[in-house]
Tab-separated table of C-alpha atoms in Angstrom:
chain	number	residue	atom	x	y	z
B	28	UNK	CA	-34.934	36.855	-1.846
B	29	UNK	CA	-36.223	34.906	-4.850
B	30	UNK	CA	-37.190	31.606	-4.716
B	31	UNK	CA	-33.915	29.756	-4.413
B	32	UNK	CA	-34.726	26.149	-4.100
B	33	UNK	CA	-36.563	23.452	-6.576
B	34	UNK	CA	-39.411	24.588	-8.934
B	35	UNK	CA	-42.618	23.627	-7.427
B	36	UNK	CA	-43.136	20.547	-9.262
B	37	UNK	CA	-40.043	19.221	-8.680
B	38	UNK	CA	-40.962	19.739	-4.876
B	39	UNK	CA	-44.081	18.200	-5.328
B	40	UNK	CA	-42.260	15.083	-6.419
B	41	UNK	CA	-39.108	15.512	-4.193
B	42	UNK	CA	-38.205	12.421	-2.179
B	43	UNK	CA	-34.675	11.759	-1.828
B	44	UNK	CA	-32.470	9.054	-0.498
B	45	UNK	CA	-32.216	8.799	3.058
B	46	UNK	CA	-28.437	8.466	4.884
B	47	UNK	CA	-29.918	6.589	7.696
B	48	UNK	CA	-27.973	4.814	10.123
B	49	UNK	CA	-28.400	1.243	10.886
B	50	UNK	CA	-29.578	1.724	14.801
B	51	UNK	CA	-31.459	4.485	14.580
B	52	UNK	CA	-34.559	2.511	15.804
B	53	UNK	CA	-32.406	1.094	18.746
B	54	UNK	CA	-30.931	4.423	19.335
B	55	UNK	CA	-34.122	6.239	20.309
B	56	UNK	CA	-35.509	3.389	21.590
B	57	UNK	CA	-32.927	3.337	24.181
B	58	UNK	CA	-32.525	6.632	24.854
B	59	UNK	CA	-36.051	7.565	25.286
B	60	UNK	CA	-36.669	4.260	27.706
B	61	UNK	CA	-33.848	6.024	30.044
B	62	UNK	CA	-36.219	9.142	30.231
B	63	UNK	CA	-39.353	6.634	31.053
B	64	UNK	CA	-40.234	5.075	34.294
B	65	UNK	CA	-40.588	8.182	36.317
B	66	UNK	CA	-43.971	10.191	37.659
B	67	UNK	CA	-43.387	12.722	34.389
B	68	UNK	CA	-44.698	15.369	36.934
B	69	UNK	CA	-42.637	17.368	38.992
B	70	UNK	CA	-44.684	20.293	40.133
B	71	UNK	CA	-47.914	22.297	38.908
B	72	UNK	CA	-48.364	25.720	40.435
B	73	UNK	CA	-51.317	28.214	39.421
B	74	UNK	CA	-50.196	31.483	38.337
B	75	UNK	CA	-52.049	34.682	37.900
B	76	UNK	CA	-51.226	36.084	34.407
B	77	UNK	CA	-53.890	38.820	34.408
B	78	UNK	CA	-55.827	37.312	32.000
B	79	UNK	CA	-59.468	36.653	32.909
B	80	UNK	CA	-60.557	34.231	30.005
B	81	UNK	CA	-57.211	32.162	30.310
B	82	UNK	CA	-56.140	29.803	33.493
B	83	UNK	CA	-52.154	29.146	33.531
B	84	UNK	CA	-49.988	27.113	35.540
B	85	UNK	CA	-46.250	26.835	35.485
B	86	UNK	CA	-45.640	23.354	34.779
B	87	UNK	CA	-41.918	21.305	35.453
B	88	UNK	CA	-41.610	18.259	33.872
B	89	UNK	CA	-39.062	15.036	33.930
B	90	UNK	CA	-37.519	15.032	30.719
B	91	UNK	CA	-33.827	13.745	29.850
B	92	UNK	CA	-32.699	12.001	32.369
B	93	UNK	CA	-35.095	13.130	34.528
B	94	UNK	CA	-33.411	17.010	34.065
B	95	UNK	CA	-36.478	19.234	35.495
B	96	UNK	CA	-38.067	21.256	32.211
B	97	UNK	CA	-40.132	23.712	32.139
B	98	UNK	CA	-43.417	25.044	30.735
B	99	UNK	CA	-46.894	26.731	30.559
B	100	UNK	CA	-50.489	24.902	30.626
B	101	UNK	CA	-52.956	26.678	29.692
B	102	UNK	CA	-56.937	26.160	29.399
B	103	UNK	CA	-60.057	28.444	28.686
B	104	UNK	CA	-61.303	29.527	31.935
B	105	UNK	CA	-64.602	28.258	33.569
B	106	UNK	CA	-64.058	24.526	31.438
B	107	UNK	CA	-64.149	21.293	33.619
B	108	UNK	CA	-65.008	18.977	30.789
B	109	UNK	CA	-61.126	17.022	29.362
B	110	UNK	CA	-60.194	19.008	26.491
B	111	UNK	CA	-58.135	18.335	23.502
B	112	UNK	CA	-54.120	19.304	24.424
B	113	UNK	CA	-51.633	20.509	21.895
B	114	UNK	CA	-48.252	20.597	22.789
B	115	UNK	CA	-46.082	23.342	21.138
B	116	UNK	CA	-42.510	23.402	20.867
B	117	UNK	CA	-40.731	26.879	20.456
B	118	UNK	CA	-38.535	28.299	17.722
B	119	UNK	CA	-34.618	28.185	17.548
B	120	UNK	CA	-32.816	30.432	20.616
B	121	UNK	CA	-36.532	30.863	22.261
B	122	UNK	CA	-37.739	29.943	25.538
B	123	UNK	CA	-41.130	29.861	26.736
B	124	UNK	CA	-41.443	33.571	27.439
B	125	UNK	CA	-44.594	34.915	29.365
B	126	UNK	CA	-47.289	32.982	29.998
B	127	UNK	CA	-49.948	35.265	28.223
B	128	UNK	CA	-47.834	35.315	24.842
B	129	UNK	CA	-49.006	32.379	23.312
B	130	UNK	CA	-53.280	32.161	23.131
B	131	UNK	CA	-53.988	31.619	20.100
B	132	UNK	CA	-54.610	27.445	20.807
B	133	UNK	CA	-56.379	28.492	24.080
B	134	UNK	CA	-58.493	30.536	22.790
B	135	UNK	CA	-59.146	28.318	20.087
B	136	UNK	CA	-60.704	25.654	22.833
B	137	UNK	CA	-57.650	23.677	23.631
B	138	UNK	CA	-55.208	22.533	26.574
B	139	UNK	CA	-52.405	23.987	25.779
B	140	UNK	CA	-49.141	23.002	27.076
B	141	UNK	CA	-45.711	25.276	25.439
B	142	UNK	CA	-42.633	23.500	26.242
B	143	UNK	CA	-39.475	25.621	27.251
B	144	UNK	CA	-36.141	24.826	25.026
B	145	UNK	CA	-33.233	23.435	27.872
B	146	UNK	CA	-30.411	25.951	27.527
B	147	UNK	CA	-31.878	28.420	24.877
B	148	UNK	CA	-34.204	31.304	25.422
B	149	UNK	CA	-31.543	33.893	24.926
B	150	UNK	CA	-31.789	34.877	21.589
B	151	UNK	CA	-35.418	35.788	20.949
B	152	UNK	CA	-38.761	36.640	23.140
B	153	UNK	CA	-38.732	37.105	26.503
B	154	UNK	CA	-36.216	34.486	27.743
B	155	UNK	CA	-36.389	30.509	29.238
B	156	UNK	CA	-35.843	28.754	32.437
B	157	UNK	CA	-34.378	25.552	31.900
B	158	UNK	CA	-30.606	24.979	31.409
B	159	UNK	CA	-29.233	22.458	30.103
B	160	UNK	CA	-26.577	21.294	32.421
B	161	UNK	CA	-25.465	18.092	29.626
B	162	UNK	CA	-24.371	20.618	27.561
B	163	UNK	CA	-20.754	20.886	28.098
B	164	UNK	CA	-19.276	18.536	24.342
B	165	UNK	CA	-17.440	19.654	21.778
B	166	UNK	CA	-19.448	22.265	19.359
B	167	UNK	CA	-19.846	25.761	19.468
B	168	UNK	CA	-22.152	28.398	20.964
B	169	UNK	CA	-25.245	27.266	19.288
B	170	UNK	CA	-27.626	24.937	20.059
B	171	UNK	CA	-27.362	23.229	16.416
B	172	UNK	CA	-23.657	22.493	16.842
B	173	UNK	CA	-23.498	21.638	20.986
B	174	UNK	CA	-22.016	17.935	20.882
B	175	UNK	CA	-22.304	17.833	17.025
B	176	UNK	CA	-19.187	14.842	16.816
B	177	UNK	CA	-21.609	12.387	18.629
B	178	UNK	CA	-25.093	11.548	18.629
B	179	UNK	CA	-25.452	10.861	21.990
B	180	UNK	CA	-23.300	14.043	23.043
B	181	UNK	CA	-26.015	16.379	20.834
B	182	UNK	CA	-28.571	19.172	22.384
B	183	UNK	CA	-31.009	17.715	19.966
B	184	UNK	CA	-31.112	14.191	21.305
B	185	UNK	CA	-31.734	15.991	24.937
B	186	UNK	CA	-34.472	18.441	23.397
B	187	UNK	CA	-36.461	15.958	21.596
B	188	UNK	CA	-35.968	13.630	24.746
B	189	UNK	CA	-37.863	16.253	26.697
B	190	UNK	CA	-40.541	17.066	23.658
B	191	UNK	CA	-41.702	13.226	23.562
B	192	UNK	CA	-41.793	13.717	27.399
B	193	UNK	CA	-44.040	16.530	27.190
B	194	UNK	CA	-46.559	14.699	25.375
B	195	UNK	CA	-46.774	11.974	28.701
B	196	UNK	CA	-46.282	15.494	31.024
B	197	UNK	CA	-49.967	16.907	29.110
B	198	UNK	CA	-51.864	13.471	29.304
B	199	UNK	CA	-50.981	13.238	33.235
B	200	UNK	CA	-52.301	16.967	33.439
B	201	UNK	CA	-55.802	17.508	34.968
B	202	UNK	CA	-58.520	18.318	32.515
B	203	UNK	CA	-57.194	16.832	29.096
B	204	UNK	CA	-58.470	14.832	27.214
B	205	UNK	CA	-55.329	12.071	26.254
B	206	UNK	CA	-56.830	10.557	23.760
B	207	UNK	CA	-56.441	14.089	21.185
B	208	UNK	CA	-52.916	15.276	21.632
B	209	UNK	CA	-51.343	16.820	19.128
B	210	UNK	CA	-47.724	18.409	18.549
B	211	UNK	CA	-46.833	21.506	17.403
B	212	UNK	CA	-44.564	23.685	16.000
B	213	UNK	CA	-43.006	25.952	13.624
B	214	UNK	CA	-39.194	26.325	12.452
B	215	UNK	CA	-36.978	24.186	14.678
B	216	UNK	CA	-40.410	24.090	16.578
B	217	UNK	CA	-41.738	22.397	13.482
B	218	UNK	CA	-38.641	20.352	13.812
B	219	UNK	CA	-39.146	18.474	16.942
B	220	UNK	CA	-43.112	18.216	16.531
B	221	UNK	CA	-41.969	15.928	13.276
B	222	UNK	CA	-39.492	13.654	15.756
B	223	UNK	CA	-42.641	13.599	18.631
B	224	UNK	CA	-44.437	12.440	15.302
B	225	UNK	CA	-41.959	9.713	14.348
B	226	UNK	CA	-41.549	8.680	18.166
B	227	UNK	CA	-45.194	8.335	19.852
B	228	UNK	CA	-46.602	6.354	18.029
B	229	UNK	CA	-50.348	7.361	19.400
B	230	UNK	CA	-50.133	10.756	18.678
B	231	UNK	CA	-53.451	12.103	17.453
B	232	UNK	CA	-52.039	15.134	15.529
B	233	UNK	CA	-48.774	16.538	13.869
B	234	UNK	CA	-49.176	20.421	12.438
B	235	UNK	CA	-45.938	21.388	11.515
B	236	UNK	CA	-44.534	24.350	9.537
B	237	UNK	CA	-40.766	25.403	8.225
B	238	UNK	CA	-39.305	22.705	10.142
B	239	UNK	CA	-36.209	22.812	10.833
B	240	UNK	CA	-33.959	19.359	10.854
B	241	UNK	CA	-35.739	18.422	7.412
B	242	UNK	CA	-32.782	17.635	4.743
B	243	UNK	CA	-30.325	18.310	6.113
B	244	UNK	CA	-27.505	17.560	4.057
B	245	UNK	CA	-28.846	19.217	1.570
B	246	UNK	CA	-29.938	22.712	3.856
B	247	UNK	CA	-26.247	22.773	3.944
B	248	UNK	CA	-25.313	23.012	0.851
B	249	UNK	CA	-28.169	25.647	-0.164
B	250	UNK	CA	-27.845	28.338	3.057
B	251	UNK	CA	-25.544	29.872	5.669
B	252	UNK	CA	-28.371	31.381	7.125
B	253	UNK	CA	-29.623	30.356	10.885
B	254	UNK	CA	-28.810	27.168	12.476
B	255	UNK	CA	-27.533	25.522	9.449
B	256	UNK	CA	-25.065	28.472	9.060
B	257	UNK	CA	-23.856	27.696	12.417
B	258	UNK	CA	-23.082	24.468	11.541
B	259	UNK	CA	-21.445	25.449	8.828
B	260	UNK	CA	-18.955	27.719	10.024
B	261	UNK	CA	-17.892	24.855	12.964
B	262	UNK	CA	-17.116	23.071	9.655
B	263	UNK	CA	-15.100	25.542	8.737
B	264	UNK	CA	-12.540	25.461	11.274
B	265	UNK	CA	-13.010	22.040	12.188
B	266	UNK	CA	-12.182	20.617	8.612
B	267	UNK	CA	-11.658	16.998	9.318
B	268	UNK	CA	-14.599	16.797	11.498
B	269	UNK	CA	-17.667	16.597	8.809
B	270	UNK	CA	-17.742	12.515	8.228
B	271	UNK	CA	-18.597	12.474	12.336
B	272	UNK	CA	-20.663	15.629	12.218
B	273	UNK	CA	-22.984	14.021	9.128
B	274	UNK	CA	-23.057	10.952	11.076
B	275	UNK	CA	-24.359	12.701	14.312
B	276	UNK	CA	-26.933	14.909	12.563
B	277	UNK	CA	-28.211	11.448	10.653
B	278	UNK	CA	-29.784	10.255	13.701
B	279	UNK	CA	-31.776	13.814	13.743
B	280	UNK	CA	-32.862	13.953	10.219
B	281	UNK	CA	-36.494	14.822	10.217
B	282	UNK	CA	-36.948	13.254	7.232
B	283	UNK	CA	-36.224	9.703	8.906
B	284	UNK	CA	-38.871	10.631	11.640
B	285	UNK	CA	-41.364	11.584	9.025
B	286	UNK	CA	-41.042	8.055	7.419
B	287	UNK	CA	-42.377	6.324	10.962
B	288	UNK	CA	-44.750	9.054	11.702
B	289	UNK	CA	-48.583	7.903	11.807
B	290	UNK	CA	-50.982	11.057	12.968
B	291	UNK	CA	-52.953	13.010	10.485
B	292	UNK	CA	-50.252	15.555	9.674
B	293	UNK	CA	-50.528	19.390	8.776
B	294	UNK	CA	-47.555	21.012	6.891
B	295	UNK	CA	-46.826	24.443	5.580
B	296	UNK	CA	-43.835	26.170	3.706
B	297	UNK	CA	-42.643	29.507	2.267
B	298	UNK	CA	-41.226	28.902	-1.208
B	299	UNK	CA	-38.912	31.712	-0.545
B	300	UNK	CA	-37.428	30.309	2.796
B	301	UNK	CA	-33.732	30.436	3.373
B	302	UNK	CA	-33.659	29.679	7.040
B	303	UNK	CA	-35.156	26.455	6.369
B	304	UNK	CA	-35.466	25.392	2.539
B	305	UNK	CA	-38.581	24.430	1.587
B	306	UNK	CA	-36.891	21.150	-0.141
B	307	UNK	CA	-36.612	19.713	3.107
B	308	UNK	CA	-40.111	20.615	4.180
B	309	UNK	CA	-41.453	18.725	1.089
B	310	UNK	CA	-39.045	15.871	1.762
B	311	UNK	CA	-40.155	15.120	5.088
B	312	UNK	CA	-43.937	15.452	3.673
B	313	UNK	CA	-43.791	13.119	0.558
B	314	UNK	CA	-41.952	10.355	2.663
B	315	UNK	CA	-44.681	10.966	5.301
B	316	UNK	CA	-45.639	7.385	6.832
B	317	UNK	CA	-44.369	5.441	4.201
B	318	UNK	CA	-43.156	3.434	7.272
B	319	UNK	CA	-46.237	2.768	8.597
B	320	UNK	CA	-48.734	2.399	6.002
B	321	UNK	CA	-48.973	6.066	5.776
B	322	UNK	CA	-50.492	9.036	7.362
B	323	UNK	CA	-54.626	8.873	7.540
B	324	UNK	CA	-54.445	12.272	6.180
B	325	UNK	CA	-52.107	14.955	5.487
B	326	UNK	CA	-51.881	18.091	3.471
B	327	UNK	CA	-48.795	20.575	2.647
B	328	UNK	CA	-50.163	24.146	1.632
B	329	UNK	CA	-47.084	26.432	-0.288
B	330	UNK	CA	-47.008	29.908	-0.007
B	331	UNK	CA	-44.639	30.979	-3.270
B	332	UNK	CA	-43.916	34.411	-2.342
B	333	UNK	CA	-43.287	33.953	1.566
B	334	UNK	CA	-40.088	33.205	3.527
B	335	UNK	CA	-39.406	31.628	6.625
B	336	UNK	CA	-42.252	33.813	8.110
B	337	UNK	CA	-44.506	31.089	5.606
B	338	UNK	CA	-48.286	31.936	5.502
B	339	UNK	CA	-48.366	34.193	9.022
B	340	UNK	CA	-51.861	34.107	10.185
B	341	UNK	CA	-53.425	33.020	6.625
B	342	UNK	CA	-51.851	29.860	7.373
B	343	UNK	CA	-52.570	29.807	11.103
B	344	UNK	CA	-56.693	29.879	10.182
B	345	UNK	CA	-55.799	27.121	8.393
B	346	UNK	CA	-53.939	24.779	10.737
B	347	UNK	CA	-57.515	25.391	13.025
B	348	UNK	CA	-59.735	24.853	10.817
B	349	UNK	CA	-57.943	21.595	10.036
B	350	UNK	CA	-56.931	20.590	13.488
B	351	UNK	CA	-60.484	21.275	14.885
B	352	UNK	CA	-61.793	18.663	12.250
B	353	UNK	CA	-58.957	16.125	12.793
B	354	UNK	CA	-59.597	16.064	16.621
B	355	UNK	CA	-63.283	16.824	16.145
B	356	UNK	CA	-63.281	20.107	18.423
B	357	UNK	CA	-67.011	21.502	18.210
């Protein structure tokens, strides 16, 4: 597929209105202080994954409305001394799989906590185990379009709920160091490490890649592929139900979370991405912080011939490199 969205420089420069609704302060306000107030902790069990150099623990966490979510914590083995945590939120239809499928950020030298997705996990890798038992308003199969006629009805306000409670789950967790947290994420991963971004306010760290969530509107108009698609084609049947849908998705625009977002922020985008256009990517990076008096630091790096798949593991060596200097990991 060619490149299918702006030219570069127009990208560069890209920073379009924002459709944001009038509460959408007091919206998540509200609905994350109906998460808070509980021990975040449920339970932390050790679990042998026959790795030698890597200690896991299967981790359940309070997240919306207290639901029980689940995830891995991992750290290097043999290290006592509070570490640095990232937090990583998985792609669309993924759940948190094995525990030994994700080491790259352990081995790197970090805590490493990978949320599960409530009610996905079915689609890709090697499954979930947290359902989401809210999940019962008007939308289709998909997460994307699960109680898309109201905001408060949506799987998204539920699964970035639980990611901003994953950040408090990893700072109550033995052995980190709360001070240098940072979410990530790629795809709708990237997606909901942008909201954490706009929403805690003390994060240390954002590194985010082909989010998903980012323009929205105009993802719409530009692909049928992947979530958006999905969205899409409940339009489609549903004909008189877009002025409510575009209302509910307004409150999830990453874009809008990107604007009150104050961490040192990593970005990266395939030029050639369809899933996720990289307008939206660039969108939510140009109105960075502008919010808050802007990001200390932040960087976008373009990869003109790549798709969704973005950099790969050229771009990987570059979100540690940066996020070792940004949290000051010797």
């Amino acid at each position: 597929m060619p490149a299918f969205d702006l030219p570069l420089p127009e990208l560069e420069r890209h920073r379009p209105a924002v459709e944001e609704p009038d509460d959408f302060d007091p919206f998540w306000h509200d609905t994350l202080a109906e998460a808070a107030g509980r021990d975040p902790l449920v339970s932390v069990r050790p679990v042998d994954s026959g790795l030698r150099l890597t200690e896991s623990w299967d981790v359940t966490f309070r997240g919306f409305a207290g639901d029980p979510v689940r995830a891995w914590f991992s750290r290097p083995a043999h290290t006592r001394s509070p570490l640095p945590a990232v937090v990583e939120f998985a792609g669309y239809g993924r759940g948190r799989g094995l525990p030994h499928e994700r080491l790259t950020w352990v081995n790197a030298g970090y805590a490493h906590l990978l949320m599960d997705n409530r009610g996905q996990g079915d689609q890709y890798g090697s499954g979930g185990a947290t359902p989401d038992p809210h999940a019962c308003a008007p939308g289709g199969p998909g997460p994307a379009v699960r109680g898309l006629l109201a905001a408060r009805d949506h799987h998204y306000r539920r699964l970035i709920t639980d990611a901003v409670r994953a950040v408090t789950a990893v700072r109550a967790l033995p052995g980190v160091d709360g001070a240098r947290v940072a979410a990530v994420g790629n795809s709708q991963g990237g997606g909901i490490a942008l909201a954490v971004a706009g929403l805690v306010h003390d994060l240390a760290a954002t590194v985010v890649s082909a989010p998903l969530l980012c323009g929205i509107r105009r993802a719409l108009e530009l692909t049928d592929a992947g979530p958006y698609g999905e969205i899409a084609a409940y339009l489609a049947v549903h004909r008189g139900a877009e002025t409510a849908a575009y209302r509910t998705l307004s409150y999830l625009e990453g874009i809008s979370f990107a604007r009150r977002a104050r961490a040192p922020a990593h970005f990266g985008v395939g030029l050639r991405d369809t899933v996720c256009p990289p307008s939206g990517a660039y969108a939510a990076y140009n109105r960075y912080g502008e919010l808050t008096g802007g990001a200390a630091r932040k960087e976008i790096h373009a990869y003109p011939y790549n798709g969704h798949e973005g950099g790969d593991a050229t771009h990987v060596r570059r979100q540690l490199a940066w996020l070792h200097e940004v949290l000051d990991v010797s």
